[in-house]
Amino acid sequence: MQRLGFEETIAELRANGVRLTPQRQWILRYLKETHSHPTAEQVHHEVSKALGGISLATVYNTLHTLTKMGVIRELSYGDGSSRFDGNETEHAHLVCEQCGIVLDVDSPEVEHILPKDLERTGFKVRSYRLEYYGLCEDCQATPRKTFANN
Amino acid sequence: MQRLGFEETIAELRANGVRLTPQRQWILRYLKETHSHPTAEQVHHEVSKALGGISLATVYNTLHTLTKMGVIRELSYGDGSSRFDGNETEHAHLVCEQCGIVLDVDSPEVEHILPKDLERTGFKVRSYRLEYYGLCEDCQATPRKTFANN
DNA sequence: TTAGGTGCAAACGATTTGCTACATT
DNA sequence: AATGTAGCAAATCGTTTGCACCTAA
């Protein structure tokens, strides 16, 4: 349950013979250093500034490659677009239904319960996804905010 | 935490003055009577047989209407399409990464833990979503099955 | 009667793909 | 040098929308 930083992840990939192009490095760096949960478009926008241009297709391809390698995670929500999380470890999220922000939450109790709970199902669990939907603190204070943040 | 059946749900909607067209009734009936978690297209296919034709747009409209009314639930997965669940109550799912089947799981321990877990976050939780990803029993026995079931 | 639902086809938007040129190893 | 990667534009596909017609209450 230790989240790896950018440098550590790069070292791990290099050790596994993965090709490390500038595009891949910047995408990974951005995801590892932000704690927001950006969409592919947001990644494209940020990384494009650093590289002076990158194809959106490359962003998608790279995000999927990194997801398959297990160094980032992909989460798809009902709003049509996926979000990507530089934290590759299992953890729960808080999703604000008003402003759309996605926050991390440590949930040690849940971590203990879940695996136990599945023993009786015959299902071989590789990962889980736990999300709470509701209102973040800001939106509780400010009803009717627009859906355009984070 | 009591799942409502088709007849009960219909009665509730009628009591609330909701218009009950044949299209709405058949869509609701299908979702309430199956325990699979069909996509919009699967709903369209099944209901179309019963009605002798229905527009896919109507299926989408109706599914969203029923979701907003709280009598069904919508779940979006990474495969691009949403799935709809006639069980409107909170419950966890098992998602097989090989064949794509979505199974229900009762998780009473988790039900108890989750709300408690959130008290300290300042987040106002309205609902949650819990999914386990892995291999179902069939796919553990039969590796490399195609992604075309259920 | 009438508010609201249905159907169709066109529009949309996120994501994927085919293919050529290129850069890391 | 060889294999895998980047870029671009076109294609795909699930989903939404505008509008005319229709129907449950």
XYZ file of C-alpha atoms (C1' of nucleotides) in Angstrom:
350
model
C 0.000 0.000 0.000
C 2.943 2.320 -0.600
C 2.345 4.850 -3.327
C 5.383 5.145 -5.590
C 6.750 8.534 -6.606
C 7.781 9.558 -10.098
C 11.481 8.719 -9.767
C 10.850 5.336 -8.215
C 8.372 4.427 -10.896
C 10.725 5.491 -13.651
C 13.464 3.354 -12.126
C 11.142 0.384 -11.972
C 10.070 0.767 -15.583
C 13.640 1.168 -16.774
C 14.603 -1.970 -14.899
C 11.884 -3.779 -16.810
C 13.167 -2.585 -20.157
C 10.271 -0.227 -20.855
C 11.034 2.486 -23.388
C 10.967 5.868 -21.731
C 10.176 8.523 -24.256
C 9.810 12.157 -23.189
C 6.059 11.886 -23.751
C 5.745 8.968 -21.398
C 7.913 10.582 -18.787
C 5.966 13.831 -18.722
C 2.613 12.112 -18.609
C 3.792 9.932 -15.765
C 5.396 12.845 -13.974
C 2.248 14.914 -14.164
C 0.064 12.112 -12.823
C 2.484 11.281 -10.054
C 2.856 14.850 -8.896
C -0.757 15.969 -8.927
C -3.266 14.715 -6.444
C -6.176 15.688 -8.635
C -7.707 13.013 -10.835
C -7.456 14.504 -14.306
C -9.267 13.470 -17.470
C -7.306 12.527 -20.591
C -7.968 16.003 -21.917
C -6.557 17.651 -18.826
C -3.461 15.477 -19.049
C -3.124 16.436 -22.682
C -3.405 20.114 -21.872
C -0.805 20.065 -19.112
C 1.710 17.785 -20.784
C 1.377 19.665 -24.029
C 2.613 22.800 -22.284
C 5.686 20.979 -20.995
C 6.520 19.305 -24.289
C 5.450 22.093 -26.606
C 2.845 19.839 -28.180
C 1.678 16.230 -28.049
C -1.071 14.355 -29.853
C -4.196 13.558 -27.912
C -4.035 10.065 -29.380
C -0.594 9.624 -27.872
C -1.943 10.705 -24.507
C -4.668 8.075 -24.708
C -2.301 5.395 -25.889
C 0.195 6.182 -23.176
C -2.415 6.352 -20.436
C -3.646 2.906 -21.396
C -0.136 1.563 -21.598
C 0.701 2.897 -18.146
C -2.563 1.504 -16.800
C -1.762 -1.950 -18.175
C 1.675 -1.719 -16.614
C -0.052 -1.052 -13.314
C 1.697 2.227 -12.500
C -1.442 4.356 -12.722
C -5.157 3.591 -12.443
C -8.082 4.432 -14.681
C -11.522 5.273 -13.286
C -14.543 5.819 -15.484
C -17.450 7.845 -14.266
C -20.909 8.397 -15.597
C -20.027 11.746 -17.147
C -18.592 10.003 -20.184
C -14.917 10.587 -19.658
C -12.325 8.562 -17.761
C -10.135 9.991 -15.049
C -6.596 8.881 -14.312
C -4.995 8.494 -10.941
C -1.238 8.551 -10.374
C -1.746 6.580 -7.204
C -1.520 2.968 -8.297
C -2.457 1.512 -4.918
C -5.895 0.484 -3.760
C -7.751 3.363 -2.171
C -11.232 4.800 -1.909
C -12.509 8.012 -3.460
C -14.949 10.702 -2.519
C -16.783 12.024 -5.576
C -18.668 15.291 -5.216
C -21.892 15.123 -7.199
C -22.065 18.882 -7.504
C -18.617 20.109 -8.501
C -17.176 16.814 -9.709
C -14.025 16.884 -7.613
C -12.523 13.506 -6.754
C -10.733 13.222 -3.420
C -8.710 10.393 -1.943
C -9.652 8.839 1.341
C -7.715 6.510 3.569
C -9.945 3.788 4.768
C -7.983 1.336 6.876
C -11.071 -0.329 8.283
C -12.392 -1.064 4.848
C -9.077 -2.434 3.676
C -9.399 -5.081 6.321
C -12.998 -5.982 5.709
C -13.062 -6.310 1.965
C -10.782 -9.257 1.295
C -12.379 -11.233 4.096
C -15.789 -10.520 2.729
C -15.013 -12.158 -0.569
C -13.682 -15.469 0.600
C -17.064 -17.090 0.390
C -17.914 -15.980 -3.137
C -15.635 -18.189 -5.201
C -14.550 -15.052 -7.002
C -10.838 -14.446 -7.417
C -10.396 -10.761 -6.610
C -7.559 -8.804 -8.166
C -8.607 -5.288 -7.203
C -11.523 -3.298 -5.964
C -13.044 0.091 -6.432
C -14.797 1.967 -3.682
C -16.378 5.352 -4.111
C -18.560 7.517 -1.988
C -20.868 9.971 -3.737
C -22.139 13.076 -2.078
C -21.254 16.675 -1.395
C -17.793 17.957 -0.565
C -17.378 20.524 2.175
C -17.250 23.454 -0.229
C -20.444 22.455 -1.982
C -22.280 21.923 1.276
C -21.522 25.571 1.996
C -22.238 26.752 -1.555
C -25.217 25.017 -3.161
C -25.701 25.211 -6.949
C -22.097 25.673 -7.924
C -21.326 24.942 -11.570
C -19.938 21.598 -12.685
C -16.678 22.980 -13.971
C -14.135 22.582 -11.198
C -11.219 20.277 -10.868
C -32.411 -2.365 1.912
C -35.463 -4.108 0.524
C -35.368 -4.547 -3.216
C -38.719 -3.692 -4.770
C -40.321 -5.928 -7.388
C -41.926 -4.795 -10.620
C -45.507 -4.584 -9.354
C -44.563 -2.716 -6.221
C -42.519 -0.229 -8.154
C -45.298 0.356 -10.646
C -47.715 1.003 -7.813
C -45.327 3.481 -6.258
C -44.849 5.349 -9.515
C -48.558 5.465 -10.208
C -49.163 6.842 -6.732
C -46.716 9.613 -7.559
C -48.523 10.530 -10.744
C -45.828 9.208 -13.086
C -47.037 8.440 -16.599
C -46.796 4.743 -17.256
C -46.472 4.137 -20.952
C -46.030 0.607 -22.304
C -42.399 1.451 -23.103
C -41.674 2.445 -19.523
C -43.448 -0.558 -18.131
C -41.614 -3.073 -20.272
C -38.239 -1.504 -19.623
C -38.885 -1.494 -15.908
C -40.267 -5.005 -15.981
C -37.239 -6.344 -17.800
C -34.810 -4.711 -15.388
C -36.726 -5.830 -12.350
C -37.011 -9.417 -13.488
C -33.486 -10.047 -14.696
C -30.565 -10.316 -12.354
C -28.074 -9.588 -15.099
C -26.852 -6.028 -15.453
C -27.694 -5.211 -19.060
C -26.386 -2.398 -21.213
C -28.775 0.044 -22.865
C -28.430 -1.915 -26.060
C -29.382 -5.180 -24.373
C -32.414 -3.501 -22.829
C -33.337 -2.169 -26.243
C -33.032 -5.594 -27.819
C -35.155 -7.359 -25.220
C -37.848 -4.726 -24.844
C -38.078 -4.305 -28.581
C -39.097 -7.947 -28.864
C -41.877 -7.456 -26.329
C -43.183 -4.234 -27.846
C -42.557 -5.034 -31.479
C -40.187 -2.101 -31.766
C -38.916 0.805 -29.681
C -36.469 3.592 -30.390
C -33.037 3.321 -28.828
C -33.362 6.989 -27.871
C -36.504 6.204 -25.921
C -34.651 3.449 -24.116
C -31.936 5.889 -23.095
C -34.422 8.559 -22.086
C -36.437 6.111 -20.050
C -33.414 4.585 -18.363
C -32.253 8.011 -17.257
C -35.727 8.965 -16.114
C -36.036 5.798 -14.049
C -32.571 6.373 -12.635
C -33.473 9.899 -11.574
C -36.628 8.547 -9.964
C -34.424 6.203 -7.996
C -36.107 2.960 -9.051
C -33.083 1.599 -10.939
C -29.349 2.312 -10.810
C -26.825 3.172 -13.494
C -23.240 1.886 -13.392
C -20.578 2.867 -15.884
C -17.613 0.634 -16.477
C -14.422 1.083 -18.393
C -15.751 -0.709 -21.451
C -17.444 2.452 -22.667
C -21.076 1.573 -22.066
C -23.248 1.942 -19.003
C -25.044 -0.923 -17.385
C -28.387 -0.726 -15.623
C -29.430 -2.516 -12.490
C -33.038 -3.149 -11.536
C -31.968 -3.376 -7.924
C -32.268 0.155 -6.642
C -30.698 -0.570 -3.248
C -27.073 -0.159 -2.261
C -25.093 -3.298 -2.960
C -21.676 -4.392 -4.117
C -20.753 -5.998 -7.449
C -18.287 -8.551 -8.655
C -16.996 -7.706 -12.123
C -15.205 -10.437 -14.049
C -12.325 -8.932 -15.990
C -12.329 -11.761 -18.492
C -15.934 -12.382 -19.496
C -17.441 -9.112 -18.289
C -20.225 -10.620 -16.213
C -21.455 -8.505 -13.307
C -22.676 -10.339 -10.221
C -24.335 -9.064 -7.082
C -22.818 -9.669 -3.709
C -24.324 -9.185 -0.305
C -21.865 -7.570 1.956
C -23.445 -6.888 5.309
C -20.142 -6.248 7.030
C -19.263 -3.565 4.538
C -22.654 -1.926 4.841
C -21.905 -1.364 8.480
C -18.374 -0.115 8.079
C -18.807 2.382 5.294
C -20.980 5.068 6.850
C -18.885 5.039 9.995
C -15.771 5.406 7.952
C -16.891 8.697 6.502
C -17.802 10.561 9.628
C -14.408 12.109 9.908
C -14.103 13.375 6.333
C -16.502 16.305 6.310
C -18.012 14.787 3.202
C -21.775 14.375 3.062
C -22.327 10.922 1.601
C -25.462 10.172 -0.365
C -24.505 6.813 -1.855
C -21.556 4.581 -2.500
C -20.284 2.219 -5.121
C -18.256 -0.866 -4.346
C -16.903 -3.217 -6.944
C -14.527 -6.101 -6.878
C -12.602 -6.891 -10.050
C -11.198 -10.295 -10.777
C -12.102 -13.651 -12.228
C -15.429 -15.376 -11.815
C -15.507 -19.097 -11.108
C -16.122 -20.042 -14.722
C -13.203 -18.000 -15.985
C -10.858 -19.383 -13.371
C -11.621 -22.788 -14.867
C -11.493 -21.582 -18.483
C -8.730 -19.054 -19.119
C -8.800 -16.935 -22.324
C -12.511 -17.006 -22.897
C -13.763 -14.325 -25.262
C -15.247 -11.095 -23.959
C -18.702 -11.695 -25.340
C -20.733 -13.179 -22.533
C -23.487 -11.672 -20.490
C -57.568 18.558 -23.232
C -52.760 18.705 -22.378
C -48.472 17.839 -20.269
C -45.361 14.906 -21.161
C -43.523 10.764 -23.861
C -42.017 8.619 -28.280
C -39.512 8.105 -32.596
C -36.382 9.379 -35.991
C -32.305 11.110 -37.735
C -28.781 14.046 -37.198
C -25.336 15.794 -33.980
C -21.951 15.035 -30.365
C -17.924 13.876 -27.962
C -14.800 10.716 -26.018
C -11.910 7.191 -27.516
C -9.630 4.174 -30.988
C -7.274 2.907 -35.133
C -4.432 2.715 -39.634
C -0.522 4.102 -41.220
C 3.892 6.626 -41.888
C 7.816 8.667 -39.829
C 10.731 8.642 -35.985
C 13.528 7.832 -31.709
C 15.048 4.832 -27.782
C 17.588 0.984 -26.863
C 19.670 -1.337 -37.133
C 15.424 -2.960 -35.148
C 11.451 -2.666 -32.514
C 8.333 -0.194 -30.436
C 6.362 4.700 -30.182
C 4.444 9.349 -31.779
C 1.531 11.950 -34.618
C -2.233 12.866 -37.492
C -6.695 12.414 -39.376
C -10.357 9.622 -40.147
C -13.370 6.259 -38.247
C -16.056 4.368 -34.398
C -19.471 3.976 -31.125
C -22.201 4.979 -27.146
C -25.126 8.588 -26.009
C -27.820 12.953 -26.548
C -30.762 16.272 -28.794
C -34.312 18.855 -31.803
C -38.548 18.552 -33.329
C -43.046 16.745 -35.004
C -46.353 13.516 -33.643
C -48.822 10.893 -30.295
C -51.056 9.205 -25.912
C -51.946 8.287 -20.865
C -54.368 10.459 -17.451
